[in-house]
Tab-separated table of C-alpha atoms and ligand atoms in Angstrom:
chain	number	residue	atom	x	y	z
A	1	MET	CA	7.913	-3.171	22.472
A	2	ASN	CA	4.957	-0.871	22.415
A	3	ILE	CA	3.018	-2.177	19.438
A	4	SER	CA	-0.124	-0.467	20.562
A	5	ALA	CA	1.344	3.070	20.420
A	6	THR	CA	-0.203	5.504	18.002
A	7	ILE	CA	1.769	5.791	14.767
A	8	LYS	CA	3.372	9.240	14.667
A	9	LYS	CA	6.676	8.771	12.927
A	10	ALA	CA	7.693	8.235	9.315
A	11	VAL	CA	11.059	7.191	7.968
A	12	LEU	CA	11.782	8.417	4.445
A	13	PRO	CA	14.914	6.875	2.978
A	14	ALA	CA	16.476	9.132	0.386
A	15	ALA	CA	20.060	8.039	0.297
A	16	GLY	CA	19.992	5.846	-2.777
A	17	LEU	CA	22.274	6.555	-5.687
A	18	GLY	CA	19.399	6.915	-8.171
A	19	THR	CA	21.445	5.418	-10.976
A	20	ARG	CA	18.409	5.072	-13.255
A	21	PHE	CA	18.082	8.847	-13.353
A	22	LEU	CA	21.726	9.808	-14.001
A	23	PRO	CA	22.904	12.415	-14.762
A	24	ALA	CA	19.913	14.237	-13.089
A	25	THR	CA	20.760	12.536	-9.794
A	26	LYS	CA	24.503	13.207	-9.827
A	27	ALA	CA	24.322	16.172	-7.495
A	28	SER	CA	20.712	16.061	-6.378
A	29	PRO	CA	18.706	13.204	-4.821
A	30	LYS	CA	16.161	11.359	-6.906
A	31	GLU	CA	13.568	12.254	-4.214
A	32	MET	CA	13.914	15.933	-5.269
A	33	LEU	CA	12.806	15.268	-8.884
A	34	PRO	CA	9.650	17.293	-9.427
A	35	ILE	CA	6.292	15.981	-10.719
A	36	VAL	CA	4.727	19.149	-12.249
A	37	ASP	CA	5.821	21.621	-9.500
A	38	LYS	CA	6.532	19.537	-6.379
A	39	PRO	CA	9.377	17.191	-5.514
A	40	LEU	CA	8.604	13.541	-4.989
A	41	ILE	CA	9.508	13.748	-1.308
A	42	GLN	CA	6.994	16.490	-0.706
A	43	TYR	CA	4.174	14.387	-2.073
A	44	ALA	CA	5.294	11.692	0.417
A	45	VAL	CA	5.336	14.087	3.329
A	46	GLU	CA	1.920	15.492	2.467
A	47	GLU	CA	0.487	12.011	2.178
A	48	ALA	CA	1.771	11.145	5.663
A	49	VAL	CA	0.683	14.422	7.269
A	50	LYS	CA	-2.874	13.673	6.068
A	51	CYS	CA	-2.682	10.423	8.134
A	52	GLY	CA	-1.612	12.105	11.366
A	53	ILE	CA	2.157	11.622	11.094
A	54	GLU	CA	3.913	14.324	13.085
A	55	GLU	CA	7.616	13.486	12.840
A	56	PHE	CA	9.709	12.773	9.801
A	57	ILE	CA	13.085	11.079	9.857
A	58	ILE	CA	14.744	11.567	6.511
A	59	ILE	CA	17.750	9.376	5.652
A	60	THR	CA	20.020	11.334	3.403
A	61	GLY	CA	23.121	10.461	1.432
A	62	LYS	CA	25.663	12.830	0.047
A	63	HIS	CA	23.067	15.232	-1.302
A	64	LYS	CA	21.839	16.097	2.181
A	65	ARG	CA	21.478	19.879	1.600
A	66	ALA	CA	18.881	19.907	-1.145
A	67	ILE	CA	16.268	18.086	0.925
A	68	GLU	CA	17.021	20.028	4.170
A	69	ASP	CA	16.881	23.288	2.372
A	70	HIS	CA	13.606	22.320	0.708
A	71	PHE	CA	11.800	21.763	4.085
A	72	ASP	CA	13.475	24.753	5.752
A	73	ASN	CA	12.024	28.298	5.968
A	74	ALA	CA	12.968	30.362	2.948
A	75	TYR	CA	12.778	33.824	4.488
A	76	GLU	CA	13.951	35.898	1.517
A	77	LEU	CA	11.558	34.073	-0.902
A	78	GLU	CA	8.645	34.402	1.622
A	79	GLU	CA	9.244	38.144	2.011
A	80	LYS	CA	9.321	38.632	-1.776
A	81	LEU	CA	6.048	36.624	-2.229
A	82	LYS	CA	4.472	38.674	0.615
A	83	THR	CA	5.403	42.073	-0.785
A	84	SER	CA	4.355	41.087	-4.302
A	85	GLY	CA	0.920	39.887	-2.949
A	86	LYS	CA	1.390	36.284	-4.152
A	87	LYS	CA	-0.720	34.864	-1.333
A	88	LYS	CA	-1.446	31.472	-2.838
A	89	LEU	CA	2.139	30.738	-3.688
A	90	LEU	CA	3.204	31.865	-0.213
A	91	GLU	CA	0.739	29.468	1.347
A	92	GLU	CA	2.083	26.731	-0.848
A	93	VAL	CA	5.681	27.450	0.150
A	94	ASN	CA	4.809	27.732	3.843
A	95	LYS	CA	2.562	24.684	4.010
A	96	LEU	CA	4.952	22.344	5.800
A	97	ASN	CA	6.747	24.893	8.019
A	98	LYS	CA	5.382	23.508	11.265
A	99	ILE	CA	6.306	19.833	10.629
A	100	ASN	CA	9.293	18.331	12.453
A	101	PHE	CA	12.073	16.921	10.360
A	102	ALA	CA	15.158	15.033	11.545
A	103	TYR	CA	17.929	14.172	9.151
A	104	ILE	CA	20.257	11.203	9.458
A	105	ARG	CA	23.153	10.572	7.174
A	106	GLN	CA	23.634	7.127	5.665
A	107	ARG	CA	27.376	7.290	5.113
A	108	ALA	CA	27.364	4.698	2.325
A	109	ALA	CA	24.539	3.448	0.208
A	110	LEU	CA	24.525	-0.095	1.715
A	111	GLY	CA	20.882	-0.792	0.893
A	112	LEU	CA	17.314	0.063	1.962
A	113	GLY	CA	17.529	-2.179	5.039
A	114	HIS	CA	20.694	-0.371	6.214
A	115	ALA	CA	19.071	3.001	5.544
A	116	ILE	CA	16.093	2.105	7.830
A	117	LEU	CA	18.504	0.793	10.461
A	118	CYS	CA	20.047	4.283	10.559
A	119	ALA	CA	16.738	5.571	11.881
A	120	LYS	CA	16.766	3.335	14.971
A	121	PRO	CA	17.836	5.979	17.567
A	122	PHE	CA	15.006	8.319	16.390
A	123	VAL	CA	12.218	5.783	16.141
A	124	GLY	CA	12.608	4.225	19.596
A	125	ASP	CA	10.093	1.667	20.779
A	126	GLU	CA	7.066	2.469	18.548
A	127	PRO	CA	5.545	1.300	15.299
A	128	PHE	CA	6.408	3.565	12.355
A	129	VAL	CA	5.769	3.948	8.691
A	130	VAL	CA	8.345	3.811	5.913
A	131	ILE	CA	7.673	5.713	2.694
A	132	LEU	CA	9.751	5.409	-0.478
A	133	SER	CA	9.037	8.692	-2.235
A	134	ASP	CA	9.749	7.327	-5.668
A	135	ASP	CA	6.616	5.160	-5.359
A	136	LEU	CA	4.085	7.869	-5.980
A	137	ILE	CA	0.461	7.276	-5.003
A	138	GLU	CA	-2.309	9.358	-6.582
A	139	PRO	CA	-3.101	11.950	-3.949
A	140	SER	CA	-6.827	11.222	-3.877
A	141	TYR	CA	-6.145	7.630	-2.700
A	142	ASN	CA	-5.434	7.312	1.038
A	143	LEU	CA	-3.344	4.118	0.913
A	144	LEU	CA	-1.288	4.907	4.021
A	145	GLY	CA	-4.448	5.732	5.987
A	146	GLU	CA	-5.961	2.379	5.062
A	147	MET	CA	-2.789	0.563	6.037
A	148	ILE	CA	-2.648	2.306	9.383
A	149	LYS	CA	-6.217	1.288	10.091
A	150	VAL	CA	-5.294	-2.327	9.363
A	151	TYR	CA	-2.274	-2.082	11.639
A	152	TYR	CA	-4.453	-0.997	14.570
A	153	GLU	CA	-6.556	-4.125	14.018
A	154	LYS	CA	-3.701	-6.584	13.508
A	155	LYS	CA	-0.777	-4.993	15.461
A	156	SER	CA	1.584	-6.653	12.980
A	157	PRO	CA	3.893	-5.304	10.284
A	158	ILE	CA	2.200	-4.558	6.972
A	159	VAL	CA	3.649	-4.077	3.499
A	160	ALA	CA	1.755	-2.576	0.560
A	161	LEU	CA	1.403	-4.792	-2.492
A	162	ASP	CA	0.846	-4.156	-6.183
A	163	GLU	CA	0.390	-6.706	-8.975
A	164	VAL	CA	3.151	-6.434	-11.577
A	165	PRO	CA	3.752	-8.271	-14.852
A	166	ILE	CA	5.728	-11.437	-14.169
A	167	SER	CA	8.488	-10.147	-16.442
A	168	ASP	CA	9.032	-7.254	-13.920
A	169	VAL	CA	9.376	-9.289	-10.721
A	170	GLN	CA	13.149	-9.040	-10.822
A	171	ARG	CA	12.870	-5.335	-9.956
A	172	TYR	CA	10.877	-5.916	-6.724
A	173	GLY	CA	10.568	-7.726	-3.460
A	174	ILE	CA	7.899	-10.351	-4.066
A	175	ILE	CA	5.664	-12.150	-1.563
A	176	ASP	CA	4.289	-15.626	-1.176
A	177	GLY	CA	0.999	-15.397	0.714
A	178	ILE	CA	-2.587	-16.401	1.237
A	179	LEU	CA	-5.450	-13.942	0.918
A	180	GLU	CA	-7.402	-13.668	4.158
A	181	GLY	CA	-10.237	-11.168	3.765
A	182	GLU	CA	-8.724	-8.018	2.359
A	183	VAL	CA	-5.063	-8.775	3.297
A	184	TYR	CA	-2.466	-11.401	2.450
A	185	LYS	CA	-0.972	-13.396	5.256
A	186	ILE	CA	2.650	-13.580	4.153
A	187	LYS	CA	4.455	-16.922	4.135
A	188	ASP	CA	7.699	-15.606	2.587
A	189	LEU	CA	9.276	-12.599	0.883
A	190	VAL	CA	11.960	-12.783	-1.781
A	191	GLU	CA	14.024	-9.880	-3.103
A	192	LYS	CA	14.301	-9.616	-6.920
A	193	PRO	CA	13.517	-13.256	-7.888
A	194	GLU	CA	13.973	-14.664	-11.369
A	195	PRO	CA	10.552	-14.709	-13.119
A	196	ASP	CA	10.478	-18.524	-13.323
A	197	LYS	CA	11.308	-18.860	-9.595
A	198	SER	CA	9.027	-16.106	-8.329
A	199	PRO	CA	6.420	-17.177	-5.837
A	200	SER	CA	3.879	-14.692	-7.256
A	201	ASN	CA	3.539	-11.435	-9.091
A	202	LEU	CA	2.655	-9.507	-5.887
A	203	ALA	CA	5.319	-6.902	-5.507
A	204	ILE	CA	6.126	-4.956	-2.343
A	205	LEU	CA	5.838	-1.231	-3.024
A	206	GLY	CA	7.207	1.636	-1.011
A	207	ARG	CA	4.787	1.832	1.900
A	208	TYR	CA	5.405	-0.189	5.037
A	209	ILE	CA	4.200	-0.197	8.596
A	210	LEU	CA	6.942	-1.674	10.748
A	211	THR	CA	7.402	-2.571	14.405
A	212	PRO	CA	10.639	-1.817	16.267
A	213	ASP	CA	11.722	-5.529	16.280
A	214	ILE	CA	12.677	-4.921	12.645
A	215	PHE	CA	15.895	-3.207	14.004
A	216	PRO	CA	17.494	-6.301	15.588
A	217	ALA	CA	16.612	-8.222	12.412
A	218	LEU	CA	18.322	-5.593	10.311
A	219	GLU	CA	21.363	-5.489	12.587
A	220	THR	CA	22.040	-9.190	11.940
A	221	GLN	CA	21.032	-9.108	8.292
A	222	LYS	CA	23.725	-10.225	5.797
A	223	PRO	CA	23.973	-8.506	2.429
A	224	GLY	CA	21.652	-9.969	-0.230
A	225	ALA	CA	20.710	-8.959	-3.813
A	226	GLY	CA	23.168	-6.449	-5.274
A	227	GLY	CA	25.421	-6.863	-2.147
A	228	GLU	CA	22.989	-4.643	-0.209
A	229	ILE	CA	21.320	-5.045	3.210
A	230	GLN	CA	17.812	-5.728	2.012
A	231	LEU	CA	14.706	-4.881	4.046
A	232	THR	CA	12.891	-7.718	2.258
A	233	ASP	CA	15.458	-10.288	3.594
A	234	ALA	CA	15.064	-9.045	7.167
A	235	LEU	CA	11.242	-9.191	6.810
A	236	SER	CA	11.508	-12.697	5.406
A	237	ARG	CA	13.390	-13.797	8.569
A	238	MET	CA	10.831	-12.039	10.705
A	239	ALA	CA	7.927	-13.726	8.860
A	240	LYS	CA	9.168	-17.060	10.156
A	241	LYS	CA	8.563	-15.935	13.746
A	242	LYS	CA	5.530	-13.613	13.478
A	243	THR	CA	2.727	-12.745	11.119
A	244	ILE	CA	3.380	-10.077	8.496
A	245	TYR	CA	0.511	-8.903	6.287
A	246	GLY	CA	0.403	-7.654	2.696
A	247	TYR	CA	-2.126	-4.964	1.814
A	248	PRO	CA	-3.094	-4.926	-1.927
A	249	ILE	CA	-3.508	-1.372	-3.150
A	250	LYS	CA	-6.800	-0.223	-4.582
A	251	GLY	CA	-5.651	2.978	-6.290
A	252	LYS	CA	-3.008	4.089	-8.734
A	253	ARG	CA	0.686	4.146	-8.065
A	254	PHE	CA	3.546	5.310	-10.264
A	255	ASP	CA	7.090	3.986	-10.200
A	256	ALA	CA	8.607	7.403	-10.445
A	257	GLY	CA	12.107	6.109	-9.878
A	258	ASP	CA	11.966	4.712	-13.353
A	259	LYS	CA	11.968	6.952	-16.447
A	260	LEU	CA	8.797	5.622	-18.016
A	261	GLY	CA	6.916	5.580	-14.725
A	262	TYR	CA	8.109	9.137	-14.059
A	263	LEU	CA	6.799	10.345	-17.415
A	264	LYS	CA	3.411	8.597	-16.839
A	265	ALA	CA	3.145	10.278	-13.393
A	266	THR	CA	3.975	13.665	-14.913
A	267	VAL	CA	1.202	13.292	-17.567
A	268	ASP	CA	-1.405	12.126	-15.026
A	269	PHE	CA	-0.576	14.786	-12.480
A	270	ALA	CA	-0.541	17.521	-15.155
A	271	LEU	CA	-3.961	16.343	-16.410
A	272	SER	CA	-5.398	16.644	-12.948
A	273	ASN	CA	-3.884	20.034	-12.264
A	274	SER	CA	-6.594	22.659	-12.540
A	275	GLU	CA	-4.265	25.331	-13.993
A	276	LEU	CA	-2.746	23.074	-16.622
A	277	SER	CA	-5.189	20.388	-17.482
A	278	GLN	CA	-7.149	22.062	-20.337
A	279	LYS	CA	-4.106	23.331	-22.286
A	280	PHE	CA	-2.073	20.237	-21.569
A	281	LYS	CA	-4.943	18.009	-22.825
A	282	GLU	CA	-5.182	20.012	-26.073
A	283	TYR	CA	-1.419	19.655	-26.511
A	284	LEU	CA	-1.507	15.911	-25.899
A	285	ILE	CA	-4.446	15.355	-28.324
A	286	ASN	CA	-2.661	17.237	-31.081
A	287	LYS	CA	0.544	15.410	-30.365
A	288	VAL	CA	-1.158	12.000	-30.496
A	289	LYS	CA	-3.006	12.976	-33.721
A	290	ALA	CA	0.320	13.880	-35.337
A	291	LEU	CA	1.738	10.535	-34.337
A	292	LEU	CA	-1.059	8.456	-35.776
B	301	UTP	P1	16.175	2.013	-5.109
B	301	UTP	O1	16.156	0.530	-5.101
B	301	UTP	O2	15.184	2.717	-5.990
B	301	UTP	O3	17.627	2.490	-5.416
B	301	UTP	O4	15.962	2.504	-3.620
B	301	UTP	P2	18.196	3.873	-5.791
B	301	UTP	O5	19.656	3.897	-5.569
B	301	UTP	O6	17.430	4.972	-5.124
B	301	UTP	O7	17.854	4.016	-7.389
B	301	UTP	P3	18.476	3.264	-8.674
B	301	UTP	O8	17.873	1.849	-8.583
B	301	UTP	O9	19.985	3.239	-8.497
B	301	UTP	O10	18.036	4.093	-9.805
B	301	UTP	C1	14.669	2.446	-2.936
B	301	UTP	C2	14.630	3.467	-1.861
B	301	UTP	O11	15.619	3.245	-0.875
B	301	UTP	C3	16.483	4.354	-0.739
B	301	UTP	C4	16.375	5.146	-2.005
B	301	UTP	O12	16.675	6.533	-1.813
B	301	UTP	C5	14.921	4.926	-2.430
B	301	UTP	O13	14.044	5.777	-1.633
B	301	UTP	N1	17.824	3.811	-0.464
B	301	UTP	C6	18.348	2.806	-1.186
B	301	UTP	C7	18.569	4.382	0.591
B	301	UTP	O14	18.158	5.345	1.278
B	301	UTP	N2	19.825	3.865	0.837
B	301	UTP	C8	20.344	2.861	0.146
B	301	UTP	O15	21.491	2.437	0.417
B	301	UTP	C9	19.612	2.325	-0.892
């Protein structure tokens, strides 16, 4: 296992059923939901590109086409933008044209762990990152870059952590760990614990740096919470044999896979959008005044 290799690959699972967003996710993946003018998965790709990631392995479900088309060249549209002199929009549309994308079909939504296992033939023998696009990180905060830096020091798997209210732990993988400097040394990980049995309120969020030995762990992983092959369970078995670290985030993240989190992200991103912020702020102020 080449744990010293440079991290160049990202796996982006996008094959979940997105039941919390039905009916919007009936014929289109949750990862294609837009925040202002960009789908969630594009924010994830741009975040990784900034950290030097060169290859993207996207795990798709039955809505494969929408994501593939989104990252493909759109010749007719590009021509139209060119002839109408819309240079800025053209740049925006072309921005990711040189990035390599591979698509793998997860034939049934058997869980996040299973989705990652589908990427095994493309990842090979190197460390890699996993990004869950519905965990949206404010673009000015380079969480992934910080995690990659820690990986090069520790050469061990790392999961990103966020503190959540204890009443919410049932929605997350939760860790039990000890803070050592700026990272947690993880003793155990539990998927969706009951609040009174939860080892902490430190939730695993959708940024991971994994080593290839996760694949044999996933291959032998039995279904867990919700009858799904859970990544948290495989990591929990791994943590008994080697050190896994937790990296507490220092910036803002939005749970955009949840309706309230999605709305909060939309408001924050719109307020920091130079074209929209002023008018949107005025609208919000008037709206709030009317509600008081
Ligand atoms: P979620 O736990 O958010 O599940 O998946 P979901 O199906 O997408 O959404 P809800 O809970 O039904 O509303 C976390 C991540 O794992 C991917 C999802 O696409 C999301 O990025 N995933 C989940 C898969 O790729 N395959 C699976 O079988 C399950």
